[in-house]
mmCIF file with all atom_site columns, C-alpha atoms in Angstrom:
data_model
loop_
_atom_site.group_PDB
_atom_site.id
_atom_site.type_symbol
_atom_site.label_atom_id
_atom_site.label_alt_id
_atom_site.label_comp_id
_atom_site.label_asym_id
_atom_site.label_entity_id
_atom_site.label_seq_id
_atom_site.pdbx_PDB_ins_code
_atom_site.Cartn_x
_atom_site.Cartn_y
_atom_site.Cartn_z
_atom_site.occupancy
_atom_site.B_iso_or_equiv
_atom_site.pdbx_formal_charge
_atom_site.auth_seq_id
_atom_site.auth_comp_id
_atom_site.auth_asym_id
_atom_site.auth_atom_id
_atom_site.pdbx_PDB_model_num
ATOM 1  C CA . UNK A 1 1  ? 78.584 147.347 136.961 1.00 93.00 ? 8   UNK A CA 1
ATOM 2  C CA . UNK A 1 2  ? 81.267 149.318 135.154 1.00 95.00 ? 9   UNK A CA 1
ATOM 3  C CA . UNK A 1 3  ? 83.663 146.812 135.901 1.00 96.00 ? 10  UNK A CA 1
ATOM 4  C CA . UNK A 1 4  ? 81.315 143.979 135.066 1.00 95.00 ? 11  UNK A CA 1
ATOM 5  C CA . UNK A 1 5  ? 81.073 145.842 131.328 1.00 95.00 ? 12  UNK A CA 1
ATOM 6  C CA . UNK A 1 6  ? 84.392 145.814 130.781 1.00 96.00 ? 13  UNK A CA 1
ATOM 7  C CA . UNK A 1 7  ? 85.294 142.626 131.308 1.00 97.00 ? 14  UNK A CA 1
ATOM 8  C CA . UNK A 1 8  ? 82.227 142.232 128.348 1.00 97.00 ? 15  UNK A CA 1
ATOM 9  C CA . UNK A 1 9  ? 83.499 144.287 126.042 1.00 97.00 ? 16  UNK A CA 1
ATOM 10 C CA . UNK A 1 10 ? 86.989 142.943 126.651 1.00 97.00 ? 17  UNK A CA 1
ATOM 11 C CA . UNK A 1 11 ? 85.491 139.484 125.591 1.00 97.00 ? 18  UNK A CA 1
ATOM 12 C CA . UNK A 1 12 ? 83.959 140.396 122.315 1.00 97.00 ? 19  UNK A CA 1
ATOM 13 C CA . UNK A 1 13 ? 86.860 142.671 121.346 1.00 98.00 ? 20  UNK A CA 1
ATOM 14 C CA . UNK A 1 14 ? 89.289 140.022 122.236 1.00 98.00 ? 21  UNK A CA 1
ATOM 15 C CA . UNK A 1 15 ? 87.574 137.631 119.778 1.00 98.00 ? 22  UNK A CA 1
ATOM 16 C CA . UNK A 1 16 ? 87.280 140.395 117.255 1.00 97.00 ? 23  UNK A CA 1
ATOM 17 C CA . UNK A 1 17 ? 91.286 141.404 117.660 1.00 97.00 ? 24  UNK A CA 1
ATOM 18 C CA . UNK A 1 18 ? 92.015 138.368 116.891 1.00 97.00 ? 25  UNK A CA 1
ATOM 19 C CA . UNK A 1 19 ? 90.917 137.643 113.780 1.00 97.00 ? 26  UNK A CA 1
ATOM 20 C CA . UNK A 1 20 ? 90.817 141.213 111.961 1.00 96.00 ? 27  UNK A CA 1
ATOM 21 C CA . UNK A 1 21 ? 91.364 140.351 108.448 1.00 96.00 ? 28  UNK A CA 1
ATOM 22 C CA . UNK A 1 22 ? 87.845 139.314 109.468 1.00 97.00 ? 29  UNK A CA 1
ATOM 23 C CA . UNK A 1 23 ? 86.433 141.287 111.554 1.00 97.00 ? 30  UNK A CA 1
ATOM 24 C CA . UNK A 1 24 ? 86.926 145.207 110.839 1.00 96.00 ? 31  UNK A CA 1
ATOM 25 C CA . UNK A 1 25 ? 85.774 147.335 113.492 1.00 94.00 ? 32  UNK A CA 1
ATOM 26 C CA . UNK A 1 26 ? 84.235 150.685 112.828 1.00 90.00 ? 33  UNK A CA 1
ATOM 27 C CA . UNK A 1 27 ? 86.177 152.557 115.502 1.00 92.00 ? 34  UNK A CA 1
ATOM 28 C CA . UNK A 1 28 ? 89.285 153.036 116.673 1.00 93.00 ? 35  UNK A CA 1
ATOM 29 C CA . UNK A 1 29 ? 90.322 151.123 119.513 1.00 94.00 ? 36  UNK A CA 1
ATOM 30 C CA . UNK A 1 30 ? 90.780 153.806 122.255 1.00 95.00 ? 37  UNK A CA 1
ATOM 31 C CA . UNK A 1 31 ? 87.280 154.708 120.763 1.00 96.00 ? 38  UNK A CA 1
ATOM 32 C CA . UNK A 1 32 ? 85.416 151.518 121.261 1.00 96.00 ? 39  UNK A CA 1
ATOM 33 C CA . UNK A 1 33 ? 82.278 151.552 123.298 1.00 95.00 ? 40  UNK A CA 1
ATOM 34 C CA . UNK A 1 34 ? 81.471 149.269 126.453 1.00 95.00 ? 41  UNK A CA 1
ATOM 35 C CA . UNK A 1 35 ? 77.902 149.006 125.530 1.00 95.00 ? 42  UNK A CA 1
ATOM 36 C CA . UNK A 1 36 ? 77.771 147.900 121.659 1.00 95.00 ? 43  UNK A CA 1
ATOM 37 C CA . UNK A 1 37 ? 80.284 146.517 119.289 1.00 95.00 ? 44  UNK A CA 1
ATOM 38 C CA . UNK A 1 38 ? 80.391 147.213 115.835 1.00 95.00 ? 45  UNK A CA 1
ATOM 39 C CA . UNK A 1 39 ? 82.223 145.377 113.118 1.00 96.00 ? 46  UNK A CA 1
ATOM 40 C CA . UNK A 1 40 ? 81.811 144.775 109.085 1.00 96.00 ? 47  UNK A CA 1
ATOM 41 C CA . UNK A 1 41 ? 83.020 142.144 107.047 1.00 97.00 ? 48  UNK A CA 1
ATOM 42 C CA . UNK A 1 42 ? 85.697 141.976 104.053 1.00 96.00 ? 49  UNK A CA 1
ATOM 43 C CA . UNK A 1 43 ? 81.750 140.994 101.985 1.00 96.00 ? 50  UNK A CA 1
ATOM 44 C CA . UNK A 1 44 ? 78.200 140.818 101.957 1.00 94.00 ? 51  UNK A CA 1
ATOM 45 C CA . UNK A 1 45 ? 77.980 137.200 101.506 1.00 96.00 ? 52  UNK A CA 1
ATOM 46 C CA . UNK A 1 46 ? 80.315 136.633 105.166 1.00 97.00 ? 53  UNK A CA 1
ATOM 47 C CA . UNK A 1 47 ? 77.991 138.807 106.889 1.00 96.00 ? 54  UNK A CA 1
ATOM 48 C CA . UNK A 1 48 ? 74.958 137.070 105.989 1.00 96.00 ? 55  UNK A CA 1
ATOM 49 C CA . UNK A 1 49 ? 76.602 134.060 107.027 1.00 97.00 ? 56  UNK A CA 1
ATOM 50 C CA . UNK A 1 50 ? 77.503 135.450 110.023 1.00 97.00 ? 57  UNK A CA 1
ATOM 51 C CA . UNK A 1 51 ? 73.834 136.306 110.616 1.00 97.00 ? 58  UNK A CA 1
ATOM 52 C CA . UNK A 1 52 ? 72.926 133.365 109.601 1.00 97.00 ? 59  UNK A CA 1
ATOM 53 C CA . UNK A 1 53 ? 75.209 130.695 112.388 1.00 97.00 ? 60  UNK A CA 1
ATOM 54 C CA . UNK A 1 54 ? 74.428 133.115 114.924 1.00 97.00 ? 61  UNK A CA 1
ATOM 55 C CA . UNK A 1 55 ? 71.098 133.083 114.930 1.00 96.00 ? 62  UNK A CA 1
ATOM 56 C CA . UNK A 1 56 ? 70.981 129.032 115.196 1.00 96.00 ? 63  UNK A CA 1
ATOM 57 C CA . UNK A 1 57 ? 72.905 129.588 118.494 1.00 94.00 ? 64  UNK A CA 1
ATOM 58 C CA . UNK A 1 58 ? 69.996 132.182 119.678 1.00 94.00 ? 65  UNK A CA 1
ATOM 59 C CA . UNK A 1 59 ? 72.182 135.446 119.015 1.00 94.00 ? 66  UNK A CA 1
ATOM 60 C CA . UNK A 1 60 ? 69.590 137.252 117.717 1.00 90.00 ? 67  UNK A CA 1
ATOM 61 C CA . UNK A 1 61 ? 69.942 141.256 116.846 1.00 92.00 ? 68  UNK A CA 1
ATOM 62 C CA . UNK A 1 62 ? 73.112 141.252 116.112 1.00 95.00 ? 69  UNK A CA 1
ATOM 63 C CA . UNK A 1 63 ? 72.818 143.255 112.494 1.00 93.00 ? 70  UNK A CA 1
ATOM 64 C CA . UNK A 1 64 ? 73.498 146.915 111.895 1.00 89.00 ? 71  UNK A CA 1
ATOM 65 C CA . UNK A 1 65 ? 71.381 149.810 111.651 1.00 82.00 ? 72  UNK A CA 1
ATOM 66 C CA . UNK A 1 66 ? 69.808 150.116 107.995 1.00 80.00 ? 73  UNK A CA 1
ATOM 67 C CA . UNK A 1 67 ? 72.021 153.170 107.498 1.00 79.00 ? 74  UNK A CA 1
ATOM 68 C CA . UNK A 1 68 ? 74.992 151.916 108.579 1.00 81.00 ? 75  UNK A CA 1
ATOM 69 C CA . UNK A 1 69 ? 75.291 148.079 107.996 1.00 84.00 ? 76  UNK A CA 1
ATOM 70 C CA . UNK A 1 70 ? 77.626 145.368 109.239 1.00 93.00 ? 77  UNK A CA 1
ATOM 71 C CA . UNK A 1 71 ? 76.984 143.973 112.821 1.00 96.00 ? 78  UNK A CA 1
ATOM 72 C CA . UNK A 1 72 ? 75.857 145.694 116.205 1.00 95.00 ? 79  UNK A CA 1
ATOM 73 C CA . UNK A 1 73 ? 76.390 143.655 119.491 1.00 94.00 ? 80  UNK A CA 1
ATOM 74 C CA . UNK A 1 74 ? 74.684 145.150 122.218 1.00 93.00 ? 81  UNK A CA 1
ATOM 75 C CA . UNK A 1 75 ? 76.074 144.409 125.710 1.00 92.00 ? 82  UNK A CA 1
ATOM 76 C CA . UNK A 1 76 ? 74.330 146.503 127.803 1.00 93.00 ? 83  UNK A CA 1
ATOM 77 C CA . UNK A 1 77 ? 73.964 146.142 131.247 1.00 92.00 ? 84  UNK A CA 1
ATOM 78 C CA . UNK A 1 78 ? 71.022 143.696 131.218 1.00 91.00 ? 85  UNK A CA 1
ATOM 79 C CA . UNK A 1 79 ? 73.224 141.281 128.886 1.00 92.00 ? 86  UNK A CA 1
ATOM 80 C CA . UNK A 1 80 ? 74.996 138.691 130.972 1.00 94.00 ? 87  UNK A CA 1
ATOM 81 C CA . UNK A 1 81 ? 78.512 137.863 130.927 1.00 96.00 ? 88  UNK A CA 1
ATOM 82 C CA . UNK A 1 82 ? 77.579 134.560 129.868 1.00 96.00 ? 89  UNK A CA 1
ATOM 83 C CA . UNK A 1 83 ? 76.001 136.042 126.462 1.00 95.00 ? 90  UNK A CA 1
ATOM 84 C CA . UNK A 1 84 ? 79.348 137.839 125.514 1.00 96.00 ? 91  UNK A CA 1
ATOM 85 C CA . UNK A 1 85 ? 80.947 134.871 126.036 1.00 97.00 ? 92  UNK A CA 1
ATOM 86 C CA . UNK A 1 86 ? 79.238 133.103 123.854 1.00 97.00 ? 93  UNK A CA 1
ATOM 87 C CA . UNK A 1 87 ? 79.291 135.891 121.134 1.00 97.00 ? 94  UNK A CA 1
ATOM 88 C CA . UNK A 1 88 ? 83.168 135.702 121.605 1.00 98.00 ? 95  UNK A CA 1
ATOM 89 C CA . UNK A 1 89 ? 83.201 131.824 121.611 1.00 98.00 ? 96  UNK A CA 1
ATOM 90 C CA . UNK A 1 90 ? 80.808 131.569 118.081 1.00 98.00 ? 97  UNK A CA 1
ATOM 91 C CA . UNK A 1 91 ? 83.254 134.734 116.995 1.00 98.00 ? 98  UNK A CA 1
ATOM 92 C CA . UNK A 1 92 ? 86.376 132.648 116.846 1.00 98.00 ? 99  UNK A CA 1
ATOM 93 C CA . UNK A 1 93 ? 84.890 129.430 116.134 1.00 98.00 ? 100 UNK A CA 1
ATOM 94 C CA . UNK A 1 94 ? 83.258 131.597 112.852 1.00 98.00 ? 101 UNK A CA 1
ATOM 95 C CA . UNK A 1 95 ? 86.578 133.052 111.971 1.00 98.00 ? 102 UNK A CA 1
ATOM 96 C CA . UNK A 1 96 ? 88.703 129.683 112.478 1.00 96.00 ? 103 UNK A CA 1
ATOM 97 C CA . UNK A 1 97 ? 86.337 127.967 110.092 1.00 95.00 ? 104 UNK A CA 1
ATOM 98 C CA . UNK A 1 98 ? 86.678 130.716 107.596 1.00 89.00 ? 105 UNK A CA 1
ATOM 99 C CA . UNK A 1 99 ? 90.105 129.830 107.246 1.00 70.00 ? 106 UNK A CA 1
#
């Protein structure tokens, strides 16, 4: 299972690495958790578009804790590989049209 989360998290931070005028992560990198990834925005109006996409595709939950804003992916255990894919995929298709 460890393994298995990994390879997950590997996925979405991959995506997020990629682009990170974009995507700004909230910890450092040896820091990053295997179970939820956290990221802002350079604005409030590319979040909310964010939001917006991802929840046509059916990834739902994805926004931050009231205190602390900005996105929260969960990929627990019980989320498939096949889900972080497909955060990662809409991630860089996102960023890509963003220019």
């Amino acid at each position: 299972m460890h393994k298995i989360n990994q390879e997950k998290a590997k996925c979405v931070y991959d995506a997020m690495d990629a682009f990170p005028e974009l995507y700004q992560g909230h910890a450092r990198k040896e820091d990053r958790s295997l179970m939820k990834a956290t990221f802002r925005f350079p604005d409030e109006a590319t979040e909310k578009a964010f939001l917006d996409q991802a929840q046509k595709l059916g990834l739902d939950s994805l926004k931050g804790h009231r205190s602390v804003g900005g996105i929260r992916a969960s990929i627990y255990n019980a989320m498939p590989m096949e889900g972080a894919k497909l955060l990662a995929s809409f991630m860089k298709d996102f960023a890509s049209k963003r220019g």
